Amino acid sequence: MKLEEMGLQIGDLLQLQQLSDPNARYPVRVIGYVAGKSLLTTAPYLGQGRLVALKEKQKVIIRFAVHNSVTGFKTNIIYIRTIPFPYLHLEIPDNIETMEVRKAHRVSTSITTTIRKENDKNNTTQTAQLIDISPVGARMIAAKQLCAVDDAISLTIEVNVADIERLLVLSAICRSVASSEEKNEREMMSHGLQFKIKDEDDRLTLHAYVYQKMLEQMHVL
């Protein structure tokens, strides 16, 4: 896909990473581009007004999310300019690969959850682990079977979105149960869950968490 086909707008946030240091990732913003020529971005800062030390012809990685897609590409710094403010000219690749974010896209995770069967008059709670999750469901493992197919359950989980801890109470239906040998070679019971979320805030928070995890695992964040 061509850069001009992606719908990037002036002010959109990108991430710039130095190839020499995978942990050196900085936010920059689009200030313009000329198709087939260069992408113009603000220069990255370390904080307190200090610019990141970059050189012309240096290779960097640019990552960003736009609409329902995420992408990343290697490029060269063509020019570094400081007037009227610090900004970069980046080489635009001929073709850029993108990955669409699907509604049912699952991401690996490790979330401790407390579950309760909704028809349990004693309100007995049990602990399990969510090992992958999507906006519409999750895979839950435990040392024993915690629910049967078609059981309605309630899960309590804590997620971190944008450095804010959120407690979610999610309704779900158990859709499958099977034995599963995990990486530690222990045999566990795997439960496939389908979420039935009514609260709009919980739904938005879960979508944000899954999207954030996907970007982290693709090193976009």
Short mmCIF file of C-alpha atoms in Angstrom, two decimals:
data_model
loop_
_atom_site.label_atom_id
_atom_site.label_comp_id
_atom_site.label_asym_id
_atom_site.label_seq_id
_atom_site.Cartn_x
_atom_site.Cartn_y
_atom_site.Cartn_z
CA MET A 1 0.00 0.00 0.00
CA LYS A 2 1.16 3.55 -0.75
CA LEU A 3 1.55 6.02 2.12
CA GLU A 4 -0.88 8.43 0.48
CA GLU A 5 -3.54 5.69 0.50
CA MET A 6 -3.42 5.22 4.27
CA GLY A 7 -5.28 8.33 5.32
CA LEU A 8 -2.53 9.85 7.48
CA GLN A 9 -3.43 13.33 8.64
CA ILE A 10 -1.36 16.26 9.83
CA GLY A 11 -0.91 15.86 13.57
CA ASP A 12 -1.22 12.04 13.57
CA LEU A 13 1.01 10.34 16.12
CA LEU A 14 3.83 8.04 14.93
CA GLN A 15 6.50 6.12 16.81
CA LEU A 16 10.15 6.46 15.77
CA GLN A 17 12.61 3.77 16.84
CA GLN A 18 16.38 3.82 16.44
CA LEU A 19 17.71 0.57 14.96
CA SER A 20 20.76 0.76 17.22
CA ASP A 21 18.58 0.59 20.34
CA PRO A 22 15.27 -1.34 20.24
CA ASN A 23 14.20 0.38 23.47
CA ALA A 24 14.77 3.86 22.07
CA ARG A 25 11.26 4.71 20.87
CA TYR A 26 9.93 8.24 20.64
CA PRO A 27 6.60 9.85 19.68
CA VAL A 28 6.66 12.15 16.65
CA ARG A 29 3.83 13.77 14.69
CA VAL A 30 3.08 14.08 10.99
CA ILE A 31 3.51 17.61 9.66
CA GLY A 32 3.12 16.69 5.98
CA TYR A 33 4.36 14.52 3.12
CA VAL A 34 4.93 14.58 -0.62
CA ALA A 35 3.95 11.30 -2.32
CA GLY A 36 7.01 9.41 -3.47
CA LYS A 37 9.36 11.98 -1.95
CA SER A 38 9.44 12.35 1.82
CA LEU A 39 7.40 12.16 5.00
CA LEU A 40 7.83 15.16 7.28
CA THR A 41 7.61 14.65 11.03
CA THR A 42 8.46 16.59 14.13
CA ALA A 43 11.84 15.75 15.65
CA PRO A 44 11.78 13.49 18.73
CA TYR A 45 12.59 14.89 22.16
CA LEU A 46 14.10 13.28 25.25
CA GLY A 47 12.24 15.70 27.50
CA GLN A 48 13.02 19.09 29.04
CA GLY A 49 13.57 20.49 25.54
CA ARG A 50 16.43 18.13 24.66
CA LEU A 51 16.35 16.68 21.15
CA VAL A 52 17.17 13.03 20.46
CA ALA A 53 20.58 12.80 18.75
CA LEU A 54 19.93 11.70 15.16
CA LYS A 55 21.98 11.86 11.96
CA GLU A 56 21.10 12.22 8.31
CA LYS A 57 21.14 8.86 6.46
CA GLN A 58 20.46 7.09 9.77
CA LYS A 59 18.05 4.15 9.52
CA VAL A 60 15.00 4.21 11.77
CA ILE A 61 11.70 2.34 12.10
CA ILE A 62 8.38 4.16 11.90
CA ARG A 63 5.25 2.56 13.38
CA PHE A 64 1.70 3.85 13.59
CA ALA A 65 -1.96 2.95 13.70
CA VAL A 66 -4.53 4.55 11.43
CA HIS A 67 -8.22 3.70 11.05
CA ASN A 68 -8.43 -0.10 11.57
CA SER A 69 -4.84 -0.92 10.55
CA VAL A 70 -1.39 -0.90 12.10
CA THR A 71 1.87 -0.74 10.21
CA GLY A 72 5.62 -0.32 10.52
CA PHE A 73 8.47 0.20 8.07
CA LYS A 74 12.20 0.87 7.97
CA THR A 75 13.32 4.13 6.45
CA ASN A 76 16.21 6.58 6.20
CA ILE A 77 16.44 10.09 7.57
CA ILE A 78 16.99 12.20 4.45
CA TYR A 79 17.33 15.61 6.09
CA ILE A 80 17.23 17.08 9.59
CA ARG A 81 16.11 20.70 9.78
CA THR A 82 15.91 23.06 12.77
CA ILE A 83 14.26 26.14 11.21
CA PRO A 84 11.55 27.24 11.86
CA PHE A 85 11.47 24.29 14.31
CA PRO A 86 13.19 20.87 14.50
CA TYR A 87 11.74 18.41 11.98
CA LEU A 88 12.74 15.42 9.85
CA HIS A 89 12.43 14.41 6.21
CA LEU A 90 11.99 10.62 6.05
CA GLU A 91 12.26 8.49 2.94
CA ILE A 92 8.93 6.91 1.90
CA PRO A 93 9.09 3.21 0.91
CA ASP A 94 7.53 2.19 -2.40
CA ASN A 95 5.17 -0.22 -0.65
CA ILE A 96 4.08 -0.41 2.99
CA GLU A 97 2.53 -3.50 4.56
CA THR A 98 -0.40 -3.08 6.92
CA MET A 99 -2.28 -5.34 9.31
CA GLU A 100 -6.01 -4.96 9.78
CA VAL A 101 -7.37 -5.00 13.31
CA ARG A 102 -10.30 -7.42 13.34
CA LYS A 103 -13.07 -7.45 15.93
CA ALA A 104 -12.23 -11.03 16.96
CA HIS A 105 -8.44 -10.56 16.92
CA ARG A 106 -7.02 -12.39 19.93
CA VAL A 107 -3.92 -11.32 21.82
CA SER A 108 -1.83 -13.30 24.27
CA THR A 109 -2.15 -12.17 27.85
CA SER A 110 -1.85 -13.38 31.42
CA ILE A 111 -4.67 -12.06 33.57
CA THR A 112 -5.74 -13.57 36.86
CA THR A 113 -9.52 -13.66 37.04
CA THR A 114 -12.08 -14.49 39.68
CA ILE A 115 -15.13 -16.29 38.27
CA ARG A 116 -18.58 -17.04 39.60
CA LYS A 117 -21.40 -19.07 38.05
CA GLU A 118 -24.36 -16.75 37.67
CA ASN A 119 -26.85 -19.41 38.84
CA ASP A 120 -24.83 -20.20 41.98
CA LYS A 121 -26.94 -19.12 44.94
CA ASN A 122 -23.92 -19.48 47.24
CA ASN A 123 -21.87 -17.00 45.14
CA THR A 124 -18.87 -19.33 45.24
CA THR A 125 -15.83 -17.78 43.53
CA GLN A 126 -12.88 -19.55 41.91
CA THR A 127 -9.60 -18.32 40.45
CA ALA A 128 -8.35 -18.92 36.90
CA GLN A 129 -6.04 -17.44 34.28
CA LEU A 130 -6.95 -15.76 30.97
CA ILE A 131 -4.20 -16.60 28.46
CA ASP A 132 -5.67 -14.91 25.40
CA ILE A 133 -8.43 -12.38 24.93
CA SER A 134 -10.36 -10.51 22.25
CA PRO A 135 -13.20 -7.98 22.39
CA VAL A 136 -15.66 -10.88 22.00
CA GLY A 137 -14.16 -13.70 24.09
CA ALA A 138 -11.24 -15.28 25.88
CA ARG A 139 -9.47 -18.54 26.64
CA MET A 140 -9.37 -19.37 30.34
CA ILE A 141 -7.31 -22.11 31.97
CA ALA A 142 -7.45 -23.65 35.44
CA ALA A 143 -6.22 -26.76 37.22
CA LYS A 144 -9.75 -28.18 37.10
CA GLN A 145 -12.96 -27.69 35.16
CA LEU A 146 -14.71 -24.57 36.47
CA CYS A 147 -17.83 -24.52 34.32
CA ALA A 148 -19.72 -26.58 31.76
CA VAL A 149 -20.63 -25.71 28.18
CA ASP A 150 -23.47 -23.14 28.07
CA ASP A 151 -22.94 -22.09 31.71
CA ALA A 152 -23.33 -18.35 32.30
CA ILE A 153 -20.48 -16.97 34.39
CA SER A 154 -19.23 -13.66 35.69
CA LEU A 155 -15.53 -12.73 35.51
CA THR A 156 -13.73 -10.05 37.47
CA ILE A 157 -10.46 -8.86 35.92
CA GLU A 158 -8.11 -5.92 36.31
CA VAL A 159 -6.58 -4.39 33.18
CA ASN A 160 -4.15 -1.54 32.61
CA VAL A 161 -5.08 0.86 29.82
CA ALA A 162 -2.86 3.89 29.23
CA ASP A 163 -1.33 3.41 32.71
CA ILE A 164 -4.77 3.47 34.36
CA GLU A 165 -5.91 0.38 36.28
CA ARG A 166 -9.52 -0.59 35.55
CA LEU A 167 -11.60 -3.27 37.28
CA LEU A 168 -14.04 -5.00 34.91
CA VAL A 169 -16.87 -7.36 35.77
CA LEU A 170 -17.76 -9.23 32.56
CA SER A 171 -20.60 -11.65 31.82
CA ALA A 172 -19.73 -14.60 29.59
CA ILE A 173 -21.00 -17.93 28.29
CA CYS A 174 -18.78 -21.02 28.38
CA ARG A 175 -18.65 -22.36 24.80
CA SER A 176 -16.08 -25.15 25.11
CA VAL A 177 -14.13 -27.17 27.69
CA ALA A 178 -11.08 -29.34 26.92
CA SER A 179 -7.88 -30.56 28.53
CA SER A 180 -4.78 -28.65 27.49
CA GLU A 181 -1.07 -29.11 28.19
CA GLU A 182 0.52 -25.73 28.76
CA LYS A 183 4.15 -24.61 28.43
CA ASN A 184 4.98 -25.76 31.95
CA GLU A 185 3.84 -29.26 30.82
CA ARG A 186 1.05 -29.28 33.40
CA GLU A 187 -2.27 -30.56 32.18
CA MET A 188 -4.88 -27.85 32.59
CA MET A 189 -8.52 -27.44 31.70
CA SER A 190 -9.11 -24.92 28.94
CA HIS A 191 -12.42 -23.02 28.75
CA GLY A 192 -13.52 -21.08 25.67
CA LEU A 193 -15.57 -18.05 26.68
CA GLN A 194 -17.89 -15.75 24.75
CA PHE A 195 -18.43 -12.35 26.34
CA LYS A 196 -21.92 -10.91 26.82
CA ILE A 197 -21.06 -7.35 27.83
CA LYS A 198 -23.91 -4.92 28.44
CA ASP A 199 -22.06 -2.03 30.08
CA GLU A 200 -20.80 0.36 27.38
CA ASP A 201 -17.85 1.58 29.47
CA ASP A 202 -16.68 -2.00 30.08
CA ARG A 203 -16.97 -2.77 26.37
CA LEU A 204 -14.91 0.29 25.40
CA THR A 205 -12.29 -0.46 28.05
CA LEU A 206 -11.94 -4.06 26.87
CA HIS A 207 -11.58 -2.95 23.23
CA ALA A 208 -8.92 -0.42 24.28
CA TYR A 209 -7.03 -3.06 26.28
CA VAL A 210 -7.01 -5.61 23.43
CA TYR A 211 -5.97 -2.96 20.91
CA GLN A 212 -3.19 -1.74 23.21
CA LYS A 213 -1.88 -5.30 23.75
CA MET A 214 -1.90 -5.96 20.02
CA LEU A 215 0.12 -2.81 19.33
CA GLU A 216 2.56 -3.72 22.12
CA GLN A 217 3.06 -7.21 20.73
CA MET A 218 3.68 -5.73 17.27
CA HIS A 219 6.11 -3.23 18.91
CA VAL A 220 4.00 -0.30 17.74
CA LEU A 221 3.81 0.90 21.37
#
